[in-house]
XYZ file of C-alpha atoms in Angstrom:
661
model
C 1.238 -26.280 -23.322
C -1.294 -23.458 -23.192
C -2.473 -21.496 -20.174
C -5.841 -23.319 -20.038
C -4.087 -26.709 -19.660
C -1.889 -25.332 -16.892
C -4.915 -23.826 -15.136
C -6.839 -27.129 -15.388
C -3.923 -29.025 -13.855
C -3.660 -26.452 -11.095
C -7.376 -26.807 -10.372
C -7.092 -30.605 -10.238
C -4.114 -30.423 -7.909
C -6.035 -28.008 -5.740
C -9.027 -30.399 -5.498
C -6.993 -33.465 -4.413
C -6.474 -32.342 -0.776
C -10.171 -31.519 -0.410
C -11.146 -34.934 -1.827
C -8.929 -36.704 0.693
C -10.310 -34.567 3.492
C -13.857 -35.484 2.430
C -13.076 -39.209 2.463
C -11.397 -38.939 5.850
C -14.401 -37.069 7.275
C -16.699 -39.729 5.770
C -14.666 -42.473 7.463
C -14.748 -40.637 10.771
C -18.523 -40.202 10.460
C -18.910 -43.940 9.759
C -16.751 -44.937 12.726
C -18.640 -42.598 15.053
C -21.970 -44.070 13.932
C -20.695 -47.611 14.439
C -19.376 -46.748 17.898
C -22.676 -45.161 18.889
C -24.691 -48.236 17.760
C -25.378 -50.875 20.438
C -25.570 -54.453 19.115
C -27.070 -57.195 21.338
C -25.911 -60.724 20.401
C -28.627 -63.334 20.717
C -28.185 -67.107 20.788
C -30.344 -69.386 18.621
C -32.678 -70.213 21.555
C -32.966 -66.551 22.600
C -33.825 -65.521 19.031
C -36.484 -68.241 18.705
C -38.002 -67.188 22.076
C -38.218 -63.559 20.945
C -39.685 -64.738 17.618
C -42.396 -66.815 19.276
C -43.239 -64.026 21.734
C -43.736 -61.549 18.866
C -41.263 -58.903 20.048
C -39.419 -58.520 16.716
C -40.139 -55.228 14.897
C -38.010 -55.888 11.793
C -35.205 -58.186 10.725
C -32.867 -58.886 7.839
C -31.640 -62.373 6.886
C -28.268 -62.635 5.135
C -26.943 -65.926 3.761
C -23.295 -66.744 4.573
C -22.446 -69.492 2.101
C -18.868 -69.948 3.282
C -19.932 -70.507 6.917
C -23.157 -72.428 6.171
C -25.234 -70.162 8.398
C -27.777 -67.383 8.320
C -27.012 -64.003 9.931
C -30.091 -62.210 11.234
C -30.096 -58.546 12.271
C -32.931 -56.268 13.313
C -34.718 -54.480 16.136
C -36.869 -55.690 19.007
C -39.757 -53.870 20.556
C -38.522 -51.599 23.345
C -35.097 -51.063 21.705
C -33.641 -47.560 21.565
C -32.931 -45.726 18.305
C -29.296 -46.940 17.941
C -29.879 -50.421 19.439
C -30.073 -53.615 17.296
C -29.662 -57.361 17.712
C -27.527 -59.944 15.912
C -28.067 -63.712 15.783
C -26.329 -66.504 13.875
C -28.710 -69.362 12.911
C -28.041 -72.744 11.321
C -28.633 -72.852 7.567
C -31.925 -74.737 7.437
C -35.091 -74.373 5.381
C -37.185 -75.040 8.493
C -35.714 -72.035 10.274
C -36.442 -69.765 7.341
C -39.986 -71.092 6.973
C -40.572 -70.516 10.693
C -39.401 -66.895 10.478
C -41.486 -66.238 7.342
C -44.615 -67.711 8.952
C -44.234 -65.601 12.094
C -43.571 -62.452 10.032
C -46.790 -63.029 8.112
C -48.873 -63.623 11.212
C -47.306 -60.878 13.313
C -46.781 -58.551 10.343
C -43.194 -57.381 11.025
C -40.839 -56.260 8.273
C -38.601 -59.009 6.901
C -35.844 -58.629 4.294
C -33.662 -61.285 2.700
C -30.251 -60.294 1.270
C -27.911 -62.364 -0.889
C -24.462 -63.449 0.211
C -22.169 -60.321 -0.111
C -19.164 -62.578 -0.587
C -20.604 -63.702 -3.909
C -20.014 -60.146 -5.283
C -16.371 -59.683 -6.290
C -16.748 -55.908 -6.544
C -18.124 -55.621 -3.030
C -15.362 -57.826 -1.659
C -12.742 -55.653 -3.310
C -14.486 -52.481 -2.149
C -14.614 -53.583 1.479
C -11.179 -55.172 1.707
C -9.032 -53.110 -0.698
C -10.477 -49.562 -0.618
C -9.350 -48.729 2.960
C -5.757 -49.663 2.079
C -5.914 -47.628 -1.136
C -7.119 -44.578 0.768
C -4.434 -45.052 3.422
C -1.647 -45.394 0.847
C -2.983 -42.425 -1.147
C -3.084 -40.204 1.932
C 0.473 -41.254 2.875
C 1.701 -40.531 -0.655
C 0.014 -37.127 -0.680
C 1.496 -36.182 2.695
C 4.971 -37.400 1.672
C 4.741 -35.462 -1.600
C 3.838 -32.236 0.245
C 6.752 -32.737 2.634
C 9.156 -33.231 -0.261
C 7.828 -30.096 -1.981
C 8.352 -28.123 1.229
C 11.885 -29.418 1.628
C 12.637 -28.638 -1.997
C 11.474 -25.024 -1.593
C 13.458 -24.685 1.611
C 16.585 -25.873 -0.204
C 16.032 -23.226 -2.909
C 16.986 -20.317 -0.633
C 20.093 -19.772 -2.747
C 18.032 -19.198 -5.900
C 17.414 -15.702 -7.186
C 14.182 -14.005 -6.141
C 14.123 -11.829 -9.254
C 10.638 -11.885 -10.786
C 9.821 -11.659 -14.450
C 7.368 -8.884 -15.226
C 4.015 -9.818 -16.751
C 3.867 -8.946 -20.454
C 0.217 -7.931 -20.112
C 1.227 -5.055 -17.817
C 3.716 -3.527 -20.219
C 4.631 0.121 -19.588
C 5.911 2.474 -22.293
C 7.117 6.069 -22.425
C 3.519 7.170 -23.043
C 2.780 6.205 -19.450
C 5.731 8.230 -18.115
C 5.087 11.976 -17.966
C 7.233 14.862 -16.788
C 10.621 13.155 -17.256
C 11.704 14.483 -20.646
C 15.465 14.752 -19.978
C 15.540 11.473 -18.044
C 13.878 9.623 -20.924
C 16.416 11.055 -23.355
C 19.232 9.710 -21.154
C 17.956 6.123 -21.315
C 16.859 6.058 -24.981
C 20.296 4.722 -25.963
C 19.615 1.648 -23.858
C 16.460 0.951 -25.842
C 18.317 1.251 -29.162
C 20.997 -1.125 -27.915
C 18.501 -3.728 -26.685
C 16.643 -3.540 -30.010
C 19.660 -3.580 -32.367
C 22.954 -4.316 -30.579
C 24.824 -4.983 -33.858
C 24.675 -1.291 -34.758
C 26.744 -0.473 -31.676
C 29.066 -3.443 -32.137
C 30.056 -2.295 -35.626
C 31.051 1.099 -34.294
C 32.937 -0.436 -31.360
C 30.788 1.500 -28.895
C 30.347 0.201 -25.359
C 26.854 0.707 -24.066
C 26.576 1.407 -20.305
C 26.337 -1.818 -18.330
C 24.414 -0.161 -15.542
C 22.326 2.947 -15.013
C 21.687 4.350 -11.540
C 18.469 6.321 -11.049
C 18.390 8.429 -7.909
C 16.073 11.082 -6.587
C 13.319 11.743 -4.045
C 10.673 9.064 -3.384
C 7.708 8.936 -5.747
C 9.391 10.632 -8.716
C 8.973 7.664 -11.082
C 12.282 5.756 -10.993
C 10.675 2.306 -11.081
C 8.173 3.430 -13.718
C 10.990 4.733 -15.926
C 12.844 1.400 -15.693
C 9.700 -0.517 -16.657
C 9.165 1.831 -19.589
C 12.678 1.111 -20.913
C 11.931 -2.621 -20.949
C 8.497 -1.984 -22.467
C 9.875 0.189 -25.268
C 12.642 -2.320 -26.044
C 10.215 -5.266 -25.741
C 12.668 -7.373 -23.711
C 12.243 -9.426 -20.508
C 12.177 -7.302 -17.366
C 13.502 -8.835 -14.152
C 12.867 -6.831 -11.005
C 14.161 -7.425 -7.489
C 14.627 -5.407 -4.310
C 18.013 -4.949 -2.688
C 16.685 -6.470 0.528
C 15.845 -9.735 -1.315
C 19.544 -10.586 -1.523
C 20.319 -10.353 2.186
C 19.474 -13.391 4.327
C 20.241 -14.749 7.763
C 22.693 -17.292 6.356
C 26.075 -16.034 5.186
C 26.635 -16.634 1.483
C 22.969 -16.827 0.462
C 22.954 -13.302 -0.993
C 26.033 -14.010 -3.110
C 24.429 -17.218 -4.353
C 21.283 -15.331 -5.336
C 23.334 -12.756 -7.237
C 25.053 -15.538 -9.217
C 21.752 -17.222 -9.996
C 20.168 -13.920 -11.070
C 22.911 -13.233 -13.614
C 22.738 -16.824 -14.904
C 19.012 -16.376 -15.563
C 19.697 -13.051 -17.284
C 22.354 -14.579 -19.572
C 19.943 -17.334 -20.618
C 17.303 -14.729 -21.527
C 19.529 -12.028 -23.052
C 18.871 -9.405 -24.252
C 17.070 -8.418 -21.062
C 16.910 -5.764 -18.375
C 17.457 -6.269 -14.621
C 15.996 -3.690 -12.246
C 17.272 -3.563 -8.641
C 15.108 -1.337 -6.471
C 16.495 0.221 -3.259
C 20.020 -0.914 -4.091
C 21.368 0.943 -1.043
C 20.110 -2.015 1.067
C 22.928 -4.139 -0.371
C 25.269 -1.606 -1.985
C 26.310 0.502 1.023
C 29.953 1.350 1.589
C 32.037 -1.543 2.930
C 33.859 -1.400 6.223
C 31.642 1.254 7.773
C 29.688 1.364 10.994
C 30.574 0.628 14.582
C 32.217 -2.767 14.994
C 32.832 -3.331 11.289
C 30.464 -4.104 8.458
C 27.792 -6.715 7.907
C 29.540 -9.820 6.530
C 26.561 -11.139 4.617
C 25.768 -7.775 3.024
C 29.397 -7.157 2.082
C 29.768 -10.627 0.546
C 26.654 -9.981 -1.501
C 28.037 -6.640 -2.666
C 31.381 -8.235 -3.570
C 29.587 -10.839 -5.679
C 27.515 -8.139 -7.380
C 30.671 -6.185 -8.237
C 32.293 -9.320 -9.642
C 29.280 -10.315 -11.729
C 28.934 -6.831 -13.234
C 32.530 -7.110 -14.406
C 32.036 -10.717 -15.445
C 29.740 -10.354 -18.433
C 30.968 -8.899 -21.692
C 30.297 -5.530 -23.189
C 27.683 -6.680 -25.691
C 25.936 -9.617 -24.030
C 22.652 -7.714 -24.028
C 22.225 -7.431 -20.249
C 21.602 -3.993 -18.774
C 21.132 -3.290 -15.081
C 19.064 -0.361 -13.851
C 19.134 0.391 -10.131
C 17.186 2.919 -8.090
C 17.869 4.541 -4.740
C 17.015 7.608 -2.676
C 20.475 7.668 -1.060
C 23.286 7.667 -3.661
C 25.663 9.183 -1.092
C 25.862 5.917 0.901
C 26.720 3.639 -2.062
C 30.140 2.015 -2.323
C 32.478 3.906 -4.717
C 33.388 0.640 -6.478
C 29.756 0.255 -7.486
C 29.681 3.659 -9.187
C 32.887 3.432 -11.176
C 32.857 3.183 -15.016
C 32.262 -0.379 -16.131
C 29.602 -1.010 -13.512
C 27.083 1.787 -13.086
C 28.469 3.943 -15.862
C 25.607 6.412 -16.015
C 23.849 8.172 -13.175
C 20.521 9.857 -13.870
C 18.931 12.228 -11.370
C 15.143 11.926 -11.325
C 14.032 15.198 -9.746
C 10.662 16.458 -8.613
C 8.673 17.669 -11.629
C 8.392 21.346 -12.509
C 5.080 23.019 -13.293
C 5.046 21.722 -16.883
C 5.945 18.224 -15.752
C 3.232 18.279 -13.094
C 0.666 19.251 -15.713
C 1.731 16.305 -17.901
C 1.596 13.914 -14.941
C -1.853 15.161 -13.958
C -3.096 14.651 -17.519
C -1.968 10.985 -17.363
C -3.708 10.306 -14.053
C -6.831 12.314 -14.980
C -7.679 10.190 -18.047
C -10.190 7.984 -16.246
C -11.561 10.684 -13.919
C -14.487 13.034 -14.450
C -13.345 16.607 -13.804
C -15.780 19.473 -13.365
C -15.879 22.534 -15.594
C -14.036 24.770 -13.119
C -10.913 22.600 -12.958
C -7.956 23.064 -15.294
C -4.855 20.920 -14.947
C -2.641 23.929 -15.629
C -3.952 25.802 -12.585
C -3.805 22.650 -10.504
C -0.144 22.183 -11.475
C 0.637 25.719 -10.304
C -0.985 25.023 -6.940
C 1.136 21.925 -6.224
C 4.847 22.878 -6.170
C 7.050 20.246 -4.564
C 4.592 17.424 -5.322
C 6.059 14.219 -6.747
C 4.319 12.081 -9.356
C 3.051 9.753 -6.604
C 1.696 12.738 -4.660
C -0.193 14.009 -7.713
C -1.713 10.593 -8.372
C -2.752 10.387 -4.735
C -4.205 13.913 -4.916
C -6.531 13.087 -7.827
C -7.484 9.760 -6.267
C -8.415 11.423 -2.969
C -10.457 14.020 -4.872
C -12.291 11.242 -6.734
C -13.031 9.414 -3.470
C -14.422 12.599 -1.939
C -16.625 13.214 -4.993
C -18.069 9.693 -4.707
C -18.601 10.146 -0.974
C -20.492 13.383 -1.627
C -22.589 11.781 -4.405
C -21.326 14.192 -7.070
C -21.234 13.441 -10.777
C -17.808 15.083 -11.300
C -14.797 16.248 -9.297
C -15.108 19.926 -8.392
C -12.596 22.419 -6.986
C -13.997 21.806 -3.514
C -12.838 18.168 -3.637
C -9.444 19.164 -5.064
C -8.870 21.690 -2.238
C -9.867 19.169 0.403
C -7.688 16.468 -1.212
C -4.687 18.846 -1.264
C -5.129 19.525 2.434
C -5.454 15.809 3.137
C -2.233 14.990 1.270
C -0.254 17.776 2.965
C -1.718 17.898 6.479
C -4.081 14.953 6.917
C -7.882 14.894 7.378
C -9.680 17.759 9.097
C -10.366 17.313 12.827
C -13.946 18.577 12.673
C -14.907 16.826 15.903
C -12.252 18.627 17.963
C -13.854 21.358 20.062
C -12.077 24.678 20.583
C -12.926 27.513 22.906
C -13.777 30.858 21.347
C -10.522 32.303 22.685
C -8.492 29.533 20.995
C -10.304 30.094 17.699
C -9.508 33.802 17.892
C -5.831 33.142 18.633
C -5.540 30.753 15.686
C -7.408 33.156 13.377
C -5.075 36.069 14.118
C -2.013 33.819 13.939
C -2.921 32.593 10.452
C -3.984 36.100 9.409
C -0.499 37.330 10.413
C 1.100 34.880 7.966
C -1.344 35.976 5.273
C -0.639 39.718 5.729
C 3.140 39.190 5.402
C 2.596 37.077 2.286
C 0.390 39.750 0.739
C 2.690 42.712 1.497
C 6.142 41.282 0.679
C 6.964 40.944 -3.022
C 9.349 37.981 -2.654
C 7.369 36.129 0.013
C 5.287 33.108 -0.912
C 1.785 33.694 -2.264
C -1.102 32.821 0.022
C -3.226 30.131 -1.609
C -5.441 29.130 1.273
C -5.972 29.977 4.955
C -8.035 27.891 7.357
C -8.559 27.629 11.099
C -9.935 24.077 10.850
C -7.381 21.879 12.661
C -5.531 19.263 10.644
C -3.036 16.798 12.046
C -1.218 18.414 14.954
C -1.790 21.974 13.661
C -4.587 24.174 14.974
C -4.747 26.041 11.661
C -3.139 25.924 8.270
C -1.746 28.507 5.871
C -0.916 27.204 2.408
C 1.726 29.429 0.802
C 3.480 28.603 -2.483
C 6.192 30.472 -4.422
C 4.921 32.978 -6.979
C 7.271 31.336 -9.481
C 9.535 28.314 -9.284
C 13.222 29.210 -9.061
C 16.361 27.164 -9.388
C 18.210 29.277 -6.808
C 17.001 31.449 -3.938
C 18.467 34.902 -3.258
C 19.283 36.276 0.174
C 16.227 38.542 -0.065
C 14.010 35.545 -0.839
C 15.230 33.675 2.235
C 14.911 36.711 4.527
C 11.342 37.370 3.406
C 10.502 33.688 3.812
C 11.720 33.878 7.426
C 9.694 37.086 7.908
C 6.587 35.297 6.648
C 7.190 32.408 9.069
C 7.416 34.868 11.979
C 4.193 36.647 10.979
C 1.968 34.418 13.126
C 3.905 34.978 16.363
C 4.165 38.720 15.624
C 0.378 39.016 15.190
C -0.143 37.302 18.566
C 2.226 39.776 20.253
C 0.579 42.862 18.719
C -3.095 41.882 19.178
C -3.056 39.922 22.449
C 0.188 41.065 24.078
C 0.783 37.365 24.751
C 2.568 34.517 22.965
C 1.515 30.880 22.509
C 3.052 27.564 21.472
C 1.380 27.735 18.065
C 4.508 29.056 16.324
C 6.617 26.007 17.228
C 6.849 24.665 13.669
C 7.367 28.179 12.259
C 10.426 28.679 14.485
C 11.815 25.293 13.480
C 11.700 26.207 9.797
C 12.967 29.758 10.331
C 15.931 28.602 12.448
C 16.885 25.975 9.871
C 16.912 28.571 7.071
C 18.895 31.076 9.168
C 21.526 28.497 10.134
C 21.914 27.354 6.535
C 22.363 30.991 5.440
C 25.250 31.406 7.911
C 26.976 27.985 7.845
C 26.340 26.728 4.295
C 25.351 29.557 1.936
C 27.780 32.273 3.140
C 24.973 34.862 3.463
C 26.169 36.643 6.607
C 28.881 39.006 7.855
C 31.153 35.984 8.396
C 31.732 35.945 4.653
C 31.529 33.294 1.936
C 32.624 30.401 4.113
C 31.039 26.993 4.622
C 31.300 25.894 8.244
C 29.137 22.751 8.229
C 28.789 19.838 5.831
C 26.287 17.023 5.861
C 28.900 14.320 5.257
C 28.531 12.414 8.505
C 28.375 8.635 8.656
C 24.847 7.487 7.898
C 25.475 4.381 9.964
C 25.851 6.528 13.106
C 22.815 8.728 12.516
C 22.069 11.469 10.025
C 23.465 14.347 12.142
C 25.544 12.450 14.700
C 28.862 12.928 12.932
C 28.270 16.259 11.177
C 31.548 17.889 10.119
C 32.211 21.211 11.869
C 35.348 23.045 10.744
C 35.392 25.955 13.202
C 36.493 26.917 16.682
C 34.375 27.748 19.704
C 34.819 31.477 18.999
C 33.459 31.021 15.480
C 30.568 28.960 16.891
C 29.641 31.931 19.054
C 29.794 34.238 16.022
C 27.542 31.846 14.082
C 24.980 32.007 16.885
C 25.193 35.810 16.911
C 24.670 35.995 13.109
C 21.668 33.677 13.321
C 20.182 35.813 16.078
C 20.793 38.938 13.999
C 18.927 37.449 11.005
C 15.968 36.322 13.108
C 15.768 39.632 15.001
C 15.874 41.663 11.774
C 13.081 39.591 10.227
C 11.061 39.818 13.447
C 11.288 43.626 13.418
C 10.266 43.704 9.739
C 7.244 41.541 10.554
C 6.305 43.942 13.397
C 6.495 46.954 11.084
C 4.410 45.331 8.331
C 1.647 44.125 10.673
C 1.509 47.420 12.595
C 1.024 49.266 9.298
C -1.686 46.821 8.197
C -3.634 46.227 11.405
C -6.929 46.868 9.690
C -6.169 44.218 7.050
C -5.071 41.795 9.783
C -8.352 42.262 11.655
C -10.388 42.016 8.453
C -8.813 38.648 7.495
C -8.986 37.312 11.075
C -12.650 38.273 11.599
C -13.569 36.808 8.222
C -11.747 33.592 9.155
C -13.736 33.374 12.384
C -16.928 33.556 10.346
C -16.035 31.428 7.311
C -13.210 29.275 8.804
C -11.568 28.790 5.368
C -10.512 31.343 2.738
C -9.161 30.592 -0.738
C -6.768 32.781 -2.748
C -9.626 34.200 -4.826
C -11.613 35.096 -1.695
C -8.566 36.711 -0.042
C -7.834 38.798 -3.152
C -11.480 39.937 -3.290
C -11.418 40.685 0.440
C -8.295 42.857 0.112
C -9.727 44.817 -2.827
C -13.320 45.284 -1.616
C -13.108 44.974 2.156
C -15.791 42.277 2.194
C -16.421 38.752 0.995
C -18.063 38.133 -2.397
C -21.772 37.376 -2.278
C -22.429 33.705 -1.841
C -24.570 31.629 -4.152
C -27.449 29.577 -2.817
C -25.330 26.415 -3.126
C -22.538 27.951 -1.049
C -25.003 29.014 1.652
C -26.378 25.474 1.843
C -22.874 24.008 1.882
C -22.024 26.014 5.014
C -25.098 24.853 6.943
C -24.820 22.113 9.549
C -26.693 18.869 8.933
C -29.201 19.784 11.688
C -30.158 23.036 9.933
C -30.289 21.249 6.574
C -32.770 18.728 7.973
C -34.918 21.529 9.384
C -34.905 23.226 5.975
C -35.704 19.925 4.244
C -38.676 19.464 6.595
C -39.975 22.930 5.707
C -39.572 22.162 1.980
C -41.544 18.917 2.343
C -38.725 16.526 1.387
C -39.613 12.936 2.259
C -37.308 10.709 4.374
C -35.087 13.700 5.138
C -34.208 12.306 8.583
C -32.381 9.314 7.038
C -30.383 11.337 4.486
C -26.694 12.255 4.690
C -25.486 15.832 4.254
C -24.544 15.196 0.625
C -28.019 13.763 -0.126
C -29.737 16.692 1.598
C -27.676 19.193 -0.431
C -28.572 17.369 -3.636
C -32.313 17.337 -2.895
C -32.360 20.987 -1.789
C -30.344 21.955 -4.858
C -32.963 20.324 -7.107
C -35.710 22.343 -5.430
C -33.770 25.601 -5.905
C -33.378 24.867 -9.612
C-alpha cells in the first residue's frame, strides 16, 4: 500500500463527519421550515366556497390512488408568506373540471402532480432514508467511542517514535565534536556489520551515555549515529515513561524493547534520562514508586537482551551526577561520552554549518566571529546567526553585516535593548564611568579579559554592558588569572568611588561574581594561606535543593578563617583596582566621555581611542545611522524624497544612502 492510497483513505475518513454534519443541518433546516409554515385545513364545502369567490391565488392537485381522493394545496388571497391551505376532495372528474374552469376564468396558477406512491424510488427515499441516516450516525458515533476507548487502553504501550527517514542526519551535519564522533564510530560499524565483531568475540557497548551542558549537540549526535548506520531510530524522553498509574512506566519500557527487538538492528535514544534514572531511595519520605519501578524495569531489560542482538541505547542528560549507579555499571551504559562546549575551532565549524543558507556581508569572517563567542554552545551559535538574519531582514539589508552580528550577540547574552527607557543625565554619567572603569582594568592588566564592547544602552536588568572575553581559551586558570578577573569585576565600583565619591547599586552583579570566585579560591582550589585543602564539596542531595545539603568539613574557627581569607582577596583586588584607575584617570575620562556621546564602543574603536585620543572619523553612513528618525525625516524632506513621512528608519537610511552614492 503506497502513501497516496493511505492519504486518500485518510481524506475520505476525514470527510465522513462533515458529511453527516451537513445532512443533520439539512434535516434541522427542513424541520424548522415545516414548523414555521402554517397550514389551514379546509373542508370540501369551504374549499368550494373559496373557489367560487375567487380567493385562490395558486393550488396544486395531487392524486392519491390508494385513498381514492384528491389532495389540494395552495395559497389564498390575504395569506401570509408561510401560510397555506390543505383540502381533501373526493376523486371525481366533475370536481377537477370545476377547478380547471375557475382557474381559466380567474387566471390563478394550477398544477397537477402524479401520485407519489406510484414511484418506488420516492417511497424508498421518504420512508427508508431517515432510518439509514439515523443508523449511520449511530454507527459513526459508536465507532468513535470505541476508538477513544482503545487509545485510552493503550497507555501501557511505548511512546517511542520512529524517526522520519526523510530527515536523516549524518556526521556532515554535526560540527565541532571531533573526539565525540570518534567515540561513537564503533557503534556505526557494529550496526552495519555485526558479524565482524562476533567473529572476534568482542562485546559492543550496549549503552552510551552522552552528558554535557544544554545545547551542545547530544541529540544531534545520536541522530547522526543512526543516520550513518542507516538503521531505525527510536527516540523517547525520560518523562514519557512516568505516568500517574503505578506500573505504566514499566509496561512502556517492556513494550519499547519488544519493538526494538522486532526491528533490530536499531538504535534507541532516551533524552533527559535523569527524569527516570535518578538514584533510588533518595529524597524526603522515600522515593517515587512509579519512577523507581520504571527504572528497575529499564535495568532488567538492558540486561535481558544479548550481546549481539543489534540494539544499542544512547541516552542524554545534563545531570549525570544524579543517575543511579546501577544504570552506569558495565553491561548497561558501558561508555560515557562528555559533550563539552566547543572550542574556537569547533565554534568556527558550527558557524560554517549554520551559515550555509545565510548571506553574510564582506566584513564578516567566521573565524573572527568564533573568537568573539567563547562559552557559546552550538544552539547559541545557531540562535546568534538566526537573530542576525532577522535583524538584517527587519532593516531591509541585502546581507548580514557586523552591525547585525553585534546586536544579535547582545540579544543572546543580555536581551533586547531598552531604548524606550529614559535615564537622567546623572544616571547616564554614572553608568558611563562605571563601564569605563571595567574597560580601563581590562586594558591595563595583561591577564584580565579583553574588552570587546562597551555600551551604556540598558539591556535586561543592567543599566550598561561590558563584554569582556579571554584573550585566549585556557583549560586551567592560574591564581593570577583569577585575581585579575576579580580586579576587573571591581573596576566599575572603584571608578564610582574615585570620580563621584559615592557608590551605587550598579555593581551588584559584579560583587556576586567576584565573591563566588574568591570563595572557590579558598574552599575548593586551595589558593589561599589556608593551604591546599578543600573545605566544601558540591555533593549535596539534589532532591533537597542544589546547595541545601552542601558538605562542609571544617569547624567554626576554620569558617572564620575562610571569611578572613576571602576578605583579604577582595580587599587586595580592590586596592589594585584603585591604583590602576588613579594612574589612568585621563583614560577613564576619555572612555566615559566618549561613551556619553556615542553610547556604544567596539573593540576596534576602543583600541583607536587609546592610541589616538579620539574616535576615528565616521563615514557618511555611520553619521546617518546615529541620527534619530525625526532628524532623518527632516533631512529626507530637504533632499526631496517622496513619501518620507511614511518610511521606517531602515527605509530612510536606504534612500539617503542612494542619494549619497
